[in-house]
Amino acid sequence: MSRSRSPPGISRTTSPCFGRSTRRLPFPASRARRLAGGRTAPCQHALADAFARLDAAGLLRVDDPRRAAHHFALLVGAEISERTFHGAVPLGEDEVSAIVTDGVAAFLDGYRGRGN
């Protein structure tokens, strides 16, 4: 069986599940979480605090600010992460902008405050 070269940023590892060589993507998010002592990233806390303040002002309707921060992060970042294979493949600036804009719009549709 021939071994193909991995694209830049992707390393080869032996899968404990399959016992064969597989390609593995880098996981900067897991490194950041490890550096934070396993706690949620500081930006998640900052987002949760901001969403709580926006809820108090009546601009957003947020029952659980931490969950809202998680939803926001997923809506603006998950597609980018998937399409770039966690940063291993570049994505055009226009595409990133459109994905983030649509994610923010979806978040606001779900969390928009009373009368806004």
Tab-separated table of N, CA, C and O in Angstrom:
chain	number	residue	atom	x	y	z
A	1	MET	N	0.846	-1.166	0.000
A	1	MET	CA	0.000	0.000	0.000
A	1	MET	C	0.895	1.234	0.000
A	1	MET	O	1.802	1.357	0.805
A	2	SER	N	0.654	2.158	-0.915
A	2	SER	CA	1.490	3.347	-0.988
A	2	SER	C	1.037	4.385	0.033
A	2	SER	O	-0.137	4.484	0.366
A	3	ARG	N	2.014	5.140	0.511
A	3	ARG	CA	1.723	6.188	1.503
A	3	ARG	C	1.734	7.516	0.778
A	3	ARG	O	2.737	7.898	0.206
A	4	SER	N	0.629	8.200	0.789
A	4	SER	CA	0.582	9.518	0.178
A	4	SER	C	1.005	10.559	1.208
A	4	SER	O	0.889	10.342	2.409
A	5	ARG	N	1.510	11.657	0.719
A	5	ARG	CA	1.932	12.729	1.612
A	5	ARG	C	0.718	13.479	2.125
A	5	ARG	O	-0.241	13.690	1.402
A	6	SER	N	0.778	13.892	3.366
A	6	SER	CA	-0.306	14.664	3.956
A	6	SER	C	-0.187	16.116	3.538
A	6	SER	O	0.919	16.635	3.399
A	7	PRO	N	-1.317	16.808	3.328
A	7	PRO	CA	-1.267	18.233	3.050
A	7	PRO	C	-0.654	18.976	4.235
A	7	PRO	O	-0.644	18.468	5.357
A	8	PRO	N	-0.125	20.188	4.000
A	8	PRO	CA	0.449	20.962	5.109
A	8	PRO	C	-0.553	21.130	6.243
A	8	PRO	O	-1.733	21.369	6.004
A	9	GLY	N	-0.088	21.007	7.470
A	9	GLY	CA	-0.954	21.182	8.632
A	9	GLY	C	-1.671	19.930	9.076
A	9	GLY	O	-2.375	19.926	10.063
A	10	ILE	N	-1.530	18.857	8.312
A	10	ILE	CA	-2.193	17.596	8.661
A	10	ILE	C	-1.108	16.573	8.938
A	10	ILE	O	-0.202	16.373	8.142
A	11	SER	N	-1.176	15.927	10.076
A	11	SER	CA	-0.160	14.945	10.440
A	11	SER	C	-0.735	13.542	10.353
A	11	SER	O	-1.937	13.346	10.402
A	12	ARG	N	0.151	12.580	10.216
A	12	ARG	CA	-0.274	11.179	10.205
A	12	ARG	C	-0.179	10.625	11.615
A	12	ARG	O	0.731	10.956	12.351
A	13	THR	N	-1.117	9.796	11.963
A	13	THR	CA	-1.106	9.157	13.264
A	13	THR	C	-1.729	7.776	13.116
A	13	THR	O	-2.439	7.512	12.151
A	14	THR	N	-1.474	6.910	14.043
A	14	THR	CA	-2.100	5.596	14.028
A	14	THR	C	-3.368	5.658	14.850
A	14	THR	O	-3.353	6.073	16.009
A	15	SER	N	-4.456	5.297	14.236
A	15	SER	CA	-5.754	5.353	14.900
A	15	SER	C	-5.875	4.233	15.923
A	15	SER	O	-5.678	3.064	15.600
A	16	PRO	N	-6.207	4.564	17.186
A	16	PRO	CA	-6.406	3.507	18.178
A	16	PRO	C	-7.636	2.676	17.869
A	16	PRO	O	-7.729	1.527	18.267
A	17	CYS	N	-8.570	3.234	17.103
A	17	CYS	CA	-9.799	2.506	16.780
A	17	CYS	C	-9.596	1.531	15.626
A	17	CYS	O	-10.127	0.438	15.623
A	18	PHE	N	-8.804	1.963	14.628
A	18	PHE	CA	-8.686	1.156	13.425
A	18	PHE	C	-7.331	0.490	13.275
A	18	PHE	O	-7.140	-0.341	12.404
A	19	GLY	N	-6.350	0.859	14.134
A	19	GLY	CA	-5.039	0.238	14.092
A	19	GLY	C	-4.280	0.476	12.803
A	19	GLY	O	-3.466	-0.331	12.398
A	20	ARG	N	-4.572	1.561	12.115
A	20	ARG	CA	-3.853	1.860	10.885
A	20	ARG	C	-3.547	3.350	10.827
A	20	ARG	O	-4.117	4.135	11.579
A	21	SER	N	-2.701	3.707	9.930
A	21	SER	CA	-2.303	5.103	9.793
A	21	SER	C	-3.468	5.921	9.233
A	21	SER	O	-4.106	5.526	8.263
A	22	THR	N	-3.763	7.024	9.876
A	22	THR	CA	-4.814	7.920	9.409
A	22	THR	C	-4.281	9.340	9.429
A	22	THR	O	-3.269	9.624	10.055
A	23	ARG	N	-4.954	10.223	8.764
A	23	ARG	CA	-4.574	11.620	8.791
A	23	ARG	C	-5.309	12.310	9.918
A	23	ARG	O	-6.485	12.059	10.150
A	24	ARG	N	-4.599	13.195	10.607
A	24	ARG	CA	-5.205	13.898	11.724
A	24	ARG	C	-4.970	15.390	11.553
A	24	ARG	O	-3.863	15.814	11.253
A	25	LEU	N	-6.012	16.157	11.755
A	25	LEU	CA	-5.919	17.603	11.650
A	25	LEU	C	-5.414	18.198	12.954
A	25	LEU	O	-5.637	17.639	14.016
A	26	PRO	N	-4.758	19.346	12.873
A	26	PRO	CA	-4.352	20.015	14.112
A	26	PRO	C	-5.577	20.543	14.836
A	26	PRO	O	-6.583	20.883	14.209
A	27	PHE	N	-5.531	20.608	16.130
A	27	PHE	CA	-6.670	21.085	16.897
A	27	PHE	C	-6.247	22.230	17.804
A	27	PHE	O	-6.037	22.044	18.996
A	28	PRO	N	-6.093	23.455	17.231
A	28	PRO	CA	-5.698	24.589	18.067
A	28	PRO	C	-6.712	24.886	19.164
A	28	PRO	O	-6.351	25.360	20.233
A	29	ALA	N	-7.979	24.569	18.922
A	29	ALA	CA	-8.995	24.828	19.949
A	29	ALA	C	-8.758	23.952	21.176
A	29	ALA	O	-8.901	24.409	22.307
A	30	SER	N	-8.381	22.687	20.955
A	30	SER	CA	-8.135	21.819	22.108
A	30	SER	C	-6.901	22.293	22.867
A	30	SER	O	-6.843	22.197	24.088
A	31	ARG	N	-5.913	22.829	22.155
A	31	ARG	CA	-4.727	23.369	22.820
A	31	ARG	C	-5.106	24.586	23.661
A	31	ARG	O	-4.666	24.726	24.799
A	32	ALA	N	-5.933	25.457	23.102
A	32	ALA	CA	-6.368	26.642	23.852
A	32	ALA	C	-7.139	26.232	25.097
A	32	ALA	O	-6.947	26.807	26.171
A	33	ARG	N	-7.984	25.229	24.969
A	33	ARG	CA	-8.752	24.751	26.125
A	33	ARG	C	-7.821	24.178	27.189
A	33	ARG	O	-7.989	24.414	28.379
A	34	ARG	N	-6.802	23.435	26.750
A	34	ARG	CA	-5.835	22.867	27.677
A	34	ARG	C	-5.068	23.978	28.391
A	34	ARG	O	-4.856	23.926	29.593
A	35	LEU	N	-4.675	25.022	27.647
A	35	LEU	CA	-3.964	26.139	28.250
A	35	LEU	C	-4.838	26.897	29.244
A	35	LEU	O	-4.344	27.496	30.190
A	36	ALA	N	-6.143	26.869	29.017
A	36	ALA	CA	-7.070	27.539	29.923
A	36	ALA	C	-7.455	26.637	31.094
A	36	ALA	O	-8.383	26.939	31.836
A	37	GLY	N	-6.768	25.526	31.254
A	37	GLY	CA	-7.041	24.615	32.365
A	37	GLY	C	-8.340	23.857	32.201
A	37	GLY	O	-8.963	23.453	33.174
A	38	GLY	N	-8.784	23.650	30.956
A	38	GLY	CA	-10.017	22.921	30.703
A	38	GLY	C	-11.262	23.771	30.811
A	38	GLY	O	-12.367	23.300	30.583
A	39	ARG	N	-11.093	25.032	31.152
A	39	ARG	CA	-12.245	25.920	31.269
A	39	ARG	C	-12.657	26.426	29.898
A	39	ARG	O	-11.889	26.402	28.953
A	40	THR	N	-13.868	26.923	29.807
A	40	THR	CA	-14.344	27.539	28.580
A	40	THR	C	-13.434	28.709	28.230
A	40	THR	O	-12.957	29.403	29.105
A	41	ALA	N	-13.215	28.924	26.966
A	41	ALA	CA	-12.331	29.991	26.506
A	41	ALA	C	-12.773	31.344	27.067
A	41	ALA	O	-13.966	31.595	27.225
A	42	PRO	N	-11.805	32.220	27.367
A	42	PRO	CA	-12.131	33.546	27.909
A	42	PRO	C	-13.096	34.335	27.030
A	42	PRO	O	-13.927	35.074	27.544
A	43	CYS	N	-13.014	34.157	25.707
A	43	CYS	CA	-13.940	34.912	24.849
A	43	CYS	C	-15.375	34.453	25.071
A	43	CYS	O	-16.306	35.255	24.954
A	44	GLN	N	-15.576	33.192	25.412
A	44	GLN	CA	-16.936	32.707	25.707
A	44	GLN	C	-17.492	33.417	26.940
A	44	GLN	O	-18.657	33.787	26.971
A	45	HIS	N	-16.643	33.615	27.946
A	45	HIS	CA	-17.081	34.337	29.147
A	45	HIS	C	-17.418	35.783	28.814
A	45	HIS	O	-18.412	36.323	29.293
A	46	ALA	N	-16.580	36.412	28.002
A	46	ALA	CA	-16.821	37.802	27.606
A	46	ALA	C	-18.118	37.925	26.820
A	46	ALA	O	-18.913	38.855	27.041
A	47	LEU	N	-18.359	36.978	25.908
A	47	LEU	CA	-19.621	36.989	25.152
A	47	LEU	C	-20.815	36.801	26.083
A	47	LEU	O	-21.826	37.504	25.966
A	48	ALA	N	-20.716	35.858	27.004
A	48	ALA	CA	-21.810	35.603	27.947
A	48	ALA	C	-22.107	36.851	28.770
A	48	ALA	O	-23.284	37.211	28.961
A	49	ASP	N	-21.066	37.528	29.239
A	49	ASP	CA	-21.259	38.769	30.001
A	49	ASP	C	-21.940	39.834	29.154
A	49	ASP	O	-22.856	40.524	29.606
A	50	ALA	N	-21.487	39.979	27.906
A	50	ALA	CA	-22.086	40.975	27.008
A	50	ALA	C	-23.548	40.640	26.725
A	50	ALA	O	-24.415	41.531	26.739
A	51	PHE	N	-23.840	39.366	26.496
A	51	PHE	CA	-25.220	38.971	26.212
A	51	PHE	C	-26.117	39.187	27.434
A	51	PHE	O	-27.283	39.559	27.302
A	52	ALA	N	-25.588	38.973	28.629
A	52	ALA	CA	-26.359	39.227	29.855
A	52	ALA	C	-26.687	40.714	29.963
A	52	ALA	O	-27.817	41.085	30.326
A	53	ARG	N	-25.714	41.574	29.638
A	53	ARG	CA	-25.964	43.025	29.682
A	53	ARG	C	-26.985	43.437	28.626
A	53	ARG	O	-27.864	44.269	28.886
A	54	LEU	N	-26.898	42.846	27.436
A	54	LEU	CA	-27.860	43.168	26.380
A	54	LEU	C	-29.253	42.667	26.743
A	54	LEU	O	-30.255	43.310	26.399
A	55	ASP	N	-29.326	41.546	27.457
A	55	ASP	CA	-30.614	41.052	27.943
A	55	ASP	C	-31.191	42.029	28.971
A	55	ASP	O	-32.377	42.378	28.899
A	56	ALA	N	-30.352	42.482	29.893
A	56	ALA	CA	-30.809	43.420	30.928
A	56	ALA	C	-31.311	44.723	30.313
A	56	ALA	O	-32.245	45.340	30.826
A	57	ALA	N	-30.721	45.112	29.189
A	57	ALA	CA	-31.143	46.341	28.504
A	57	ALA	C	-32.355	46.107	27.604
A	57	ALA	O	-32.883	47.055	27.029
A	58	GLY	N	-32.787	44.841	27.483
A	58	GLY	CA	-33.951	44.524	26.657
A	58	GLY	C	-33.650	44.405	25.175
A	58	GLY	O	-34.561	44.308	24.357
A	59	LEU	N	-32.364	44.413	24.813
A	59	LEU	CA	-31.994	44.337	23.400
A	59	LEU	C	-31.915	42.903	22.885
A	59	LEU	O	-32.113	42.653	21.700
A	60	LEU	N	-31.600	41.977	23.778
A	60	LEU	CA	-31.638	40.556	23.457
A	60	LEU	C	-32.507	39.860	24.490
A	60	LEU	O	-32.708	40.369	25.583
A	61	ARG	N	-33.014	38.685	24.119
A	61	ARG	CA	-33.785	37.860	25.039
A	61	ARG	C	-32.943	36.619	25.322
A	61	ARG	O	-32.870	35.698	24.513
A	62	VAL	N	-32.242	36.626	26.481
A	62	VAL	CA	-31.258	35.590	26.790
A	62	VAL	C	-31.569	34.993	28.160
A	62	VAL	O	-31.389	35.652	29.176
A	63	ASP	N	-32.047	33.751	28.177
A	63	ASP	CA	-32.304	33.071	29.447
A	63	ASP	C	-31.014	32.521	30.055
A	63	ASP	O	-30.857	32.500	31.265
A	64	ASP	N	-30.103	32.058	29.213
A	64	ASP	CA	-28.849	31.457	29.664
A	64	ASP	C	-27.711	32.073	28.853
A	64	ASP	O	-27.439	31.632	27.725
A	65	PRO	N	-27.034	33.094	29.390
A	65	PRO	CA	-25.975	33.771	28.633
A	65	PRO	C	-24.842	32.854	28.173
A	65	PRO	O	-24.310	33.034	27.079
A	66	ARG	N	-24.489	31.859	28.975
A	66	ARG	CA	-23.413	30.938	28.560
A	66	ARG	C	-23.845	30.113	27.354
A	66	ARG	O	-23.067	29.891	26.434
A	67	ARG	N	-25.079	29.660	27.353
A	67	ARG	CA	-25.571	28.900	26.195
A	67	ARG	C	-25.689	29.806	24.975
A	67	ARG	O	-25.368	29.400	23.868
A	68	ALA	N	-26.117	31.041	25.185
A	68	ALA	CA	-26.207	31.989	24.067
A	68	ALA	C	-24.820	32.223	23.464
A	68	ALA	O	-24.670	32.299	22.236
A	69	ALA	N	-23.803	32.340	24.304
A	69	ALA	CA	-22.437	32.521	23.816
A	69	ALA	C	-21.997	31.310	23.000
A	69	ALA	O	-21.349	31.447	21.952
A	70	HIS	N	-22.364	30.131	23.462
A	70	HIS	CA	-22.035	28.909	22.734
A	70	HIS	C	-22.759	28.889	21.385
A	70	HIS	O	-22.158	28.585	20.346
A	71	HIS	N	-24.044	29.225	21.384
A	71	HIS	CA	-24.801	29.274	20.131
A	71	HIS	C	-24.171	30.264	19.156
A	71	HIS	O	-24.017	29.974	17.964
A	72	PHE	N	-23.815	31.448	19.665
A	72	PHE	CA	-23.206	32.470	18.816
A	72	PHE	C	-21.918	31.939	18.185
A	72	PHE	O	-21.711	32.062	16.968
A	73	ALA	N	-21.058	31.344	19.000
A	73	ALA	CA	-19.789	30.830	18.490
A	73	ALA	C	-20.010	29.767	17.415
A	73	ALA	O	-19.305	29.738	16.396
A	74	LEU	N	-20.989	28.900	17.622
A	74	LEU	CA	-21.283	27.871	16.625
A	74	LEU	C	-21.833	28.482	15.343
A	74	LEU	O	-21.445	28.090	14.245
A	75	LEU	N	-22.726	29.443	15.476
A	75	LEU	CA	-23.343	30.041	14.295
A	75	LEU	C	-22.355	30.835	13.447
A	75	LEU	O	-22.476	30.863	12.224
A	76	VAL	N	-21.385	31.467	14.066
A	76	VAL	CA	-20.429	32.254	13.279
A	76	VAL	C	-19.162	31.477	12.943
A	76	VAL	O	-18.418	31.881	12.046
A	77	GLY	N	-18.890	30.355	13.612
A	77	GLY	CA	-17.626	29.679	13.391
A	77	GLY	C	-17.652	28.252	12.906
A	77	GLY	O	-16.677	27.783	12.311
A	78	ALA	N	-18.727	27.527	13.142
A	78	ALA	CA	-18.721	26.090	12.830
A	78	ALA	C	-18.533	25.809	11.344
A	78	ALA	O	-17.741	24.936	10.970
A	79	GLU	N	-19.239	26.544	10.502
A	79	GLU	CA	-19.111	26.292	9.058
A	79	GLU	C	-17.694	26.596	8.572
A	79	GLU	O	-17.129	25.866	7.757
A	80	ILE	N	-17.112	27.663	9.103
A	80	ILE	CA	-15.736	28.005	8.728
A	80	ILE	C	-14.792	26.888	9.154
A	80	ILE	O	-13.942	26.443	8.375
A	81	SER	N	-14.954	26.418	10.363
A	81	SER	CA	-14.113	25.338	10.869
A	81	SER	C	-14.248	24.084	10.009
A	81	SER	O	-13.253	23.454	9.654
A	82	GLU	N	-15.468	23.730	9.657
A	82	GLU	CA	-15.706	22.538	8.839
A	82	GLU	C	-15.122	22.695	7.439
A	82	GLU	O	-14.448	21.800	6.933
A	83	ARG	N	-15.391	23.830	6.803
A	83	ARG	CA	-14.951	24.024	5.420
A	83	ARG	C	-13.446	24.193	5.290
A	83	ARG	O	-12.893	23.932	4.227
A	84	THR	N	-12.783	24.613	6.347
A	84	THR	CA	-11.330	24.778	6.298
A	84	THR	C	-10.603	23.601	6.940
A	84	THR	O	-9.389	23.644	7.085
A	85	PHE	N	-11.342	22.565	7.313
A	85	PHE	CA	-10.761	21.426	8.023
A	85	PHE	C	-9.970	21.931	9.221
A	85	PHE	O	-8.792	21.635	9.388
A	86	HIS	N	-10.638	22.741	10.052
A	86	HIS	CA	-10.078	23.303	11.284
A	86	HIS	C	-8.839	24.153	11.019
A	86	HIS	O	-7.876	24.104	11.766
A	87	GLY	N	-8.885	24.923	9.946
A	87	GLY	CA	-7.809	25.854	9.639
A	87	GLY	C	-6.723	25.322	8.729
A	87	GLY	O	-5.782	26.037	8.414
A	88	ALA	N	-6.828	24.082	8.269
A	88	ALA	CA	-5.791	23.492	7.427
A	88	ALA	C	-5.882	23.951	5.967
A	88	ALA	O	-4.893	23.927	5.254
A	89	VAL	N	-7.069	24.363	5.541
A	89	VAL	CA	-7.298	24.787	4.164
A	89	VAL	C	-7.829	26.213	4.188
A	89	VAL	O	-8.769	26.504	4.928
A	90	PRO	N	-7.247	27.117	3.397
A	90	PRO	CA	-7.710	28.510	3.430
A	90	PRO	C	-9.113	28.676	2.858
A	90	PRO	O	-9.565	27.886	2.028
A	91	LEU	N	-9.780	29.712	3.318
A	91	LEU	CA	-11.106	30.077	2.841
A	91	LEU	C	-11.048	31.557	2.513
A	91	LEU	O	-10.475	32.340	3.272
A	92	GLY	N	-11.629	31.952	1.405
A	92	GLY	CA	-11.572	33.338	0.970
A	92	GLY	C	-12.222	34.301	1.961
A	92	GLY	O	-13.172	33.956	2.659
A	93	GLU	N	-11.686	35.511	1.998
A	93	GLU	CA	-12.183	36.525	2.930
A	93	GLU	C	-13.660	36.842	2.692
A	93	GLU	O	-14.418	37.026	3.642
A	94	ASP	N	-14.083	36.887	1.433
A	94	ASP	CA	-15.492	37.152	1.126
A	94	ASP	C	-16.396	36.035	1.651
A	94	ASP	O	-17.484	36.289	2.162
A	95	GLU	N	-15.926	34.783	1.525
A	95	GLU	CA	-16.705	33.652	2.034
A	95	GLU	C	-16.813	33.710	3.556
A	95	GLU	O	-17.887	33.486	4.115
A	96	VAL	N	-15.703	34.005	4.217
A	96	VAL	CA	-15.711	34.111	5.678
A	96	VAL	C	-16.669	35.211	6.107
A	96	VAL	O	-17.484	35.018	7.014
A	97	SER	N	-16.600	36.353	5.446
A	97	SER	CA	-17.478	37.477	5.786
A	97	SER	C	-18.948	37.101	5.626
A	97	SER	O	-19.780	37.417	6.488
A	98	ALA	N	-19.289	36.415	4.545
A	98	ALA	CA	-20.679	36.005	4.317
A	98	ALA	C	-21.147	35.009	5.376
A	98	ALA	O	-22.271	35.111	5.886
A	99	ILE	N	-20.287	34.062	5.737
A	99	ILE	CA	-20.643	33.059	6.749
A	99	ILE	C	-20.873	33.727	8.097
A	99	ILE	O	-21.865	33.450	8.786
A	100	VAL	N	-19.973	34.631	8.485
A	100	VAL	CA	-20.108	35.318	9.772
A	100	VAL	C	-21.346	36.202	9.774
A	100	VAL	O	-22.117	36.208	10.747
A	101	THR	N	-21.583	36.940	8.700
A	101	THR	CA	-22.764	37.810	8.604
A	101	THR	C	-24.046	36.996	8.736
A	101	THR	O	-24.956	37.376	9.487
A	102	ASP	N	-24.112	35.871	8.031
A	102	ASP	CA	-25.299	35.009	8.125
A	102	ASP	C	-25.443	34.412	9.520
A	102	ASP	O	-26.563	34.270	10.037
A	103	GLY	N	-24.327	34.054	10.154
A	103	GLY	CA	-24.377	33.511	11.511
A	103	GLY	C	-24.888	34.532	12.510
A	103	GLY	O	-25.706	34.211	13.386
A	104	VAL	N	-24.423	35.775	12.391
A	104	VAL	CA	-24.899	36.841	13.281
A	104	VAL	C	-26.389	37.077	13.059
A	104	VAL	O	-27.156	37.223	14.022
A	105	ALA	N	-26.824	37.096	11.797
A	105	ALA	CA	-28.248	37.296	11.495
A	105	ALA	C	-29.095	36.172	12.101
A	105	ALA	O	-30.157	36.435	12.683
A	106	ALA	N	-28.621	34.938	11.991
A	106	ALA	CA	-29.360	33.804	12.570
A	106	ALA	C	-29.419	33.927	14.087
A	106	ALA	O	-30.469	33.670	14.707
A	107	PHE	N	-28.308	34.331	14.706
A	107	PHE	CA	-28.289	34.510	16.153
A	107	PHE	C	-29.303	35.580	16.563
A	107	PHE	O	-30.092	35.380	17.499
A	108	LEU	N	-29.290	36.709	15.882
A	108	LEU	CA	-30.216	37.798	16.232
A	108	LEU	C	-31.669	37.392	16.010
A	108	LEU	O	-32.540	37.784	16.778
A	109	ASP	N	-31.926	36.586	14.977
A	109	ASP	CA	-33.295	36.091	14.762
A	109	ASP	C	-33.783	35.274	15.959
A	109	ASP	O	-34.949	35.326	16.327
A	110	GLY	N	-32.882	34.531	16.556
A	110	GLY	CA	-33.262	33.685	17.689
A	110	GLY	C	-33.247	34.380	19.025
A	110	GLY	O	-33.974	33.994	19.938
A	111	TYR	N	-32.427	35.422	19.170
A	111	TYR	CA	-32.246	36.054	20.483
A	111	TYR	C	-32.662	37.522	20.533
A	111	TYR	O	-32.441	38.177	21.547
A	112	ARG	N	-33.248	38.024	19.471
A	112	ARG	CA	-33.624	39.438	19.440
A	112	ARG	C	-34.573	39.752	20.588
A	112	ARG	O	-35.461	38.974	20.913
A	113	GLY	N	-34.351	40.895	21.194
A	113	GLY	CA	-35.132	41.315	22.362
A	113	GLY	C	-36.574	41.638	22.033
A	113	GLY	O	-36.973	41.745	20.875
A	114	ARG	N	-37.345	41.809	23.069
A	114	ARG	CA	-38.756	42.121	22.935
A	114	ARG	C	-38.925	43.486	22.252
A	114	ARG	O	-38.348	44.470	22.671
A	115	GLY	N	-39.680	43.504	21.171
A	115	GLY	CA	-39.958	44.761	20.483
A	115	GLY	C	-38.833	45.272	19.602
A	115	GLY	O	-38.871	46.385	19.126
A	116	ASN	N	-37.797	44.462	19.372
A	116	ASN	CA	-36.683	44.892	18.516
A	116	ASN	C	-36.691	44.180	17.195
A	116	ASN	O	-36.578	43.117	16.961
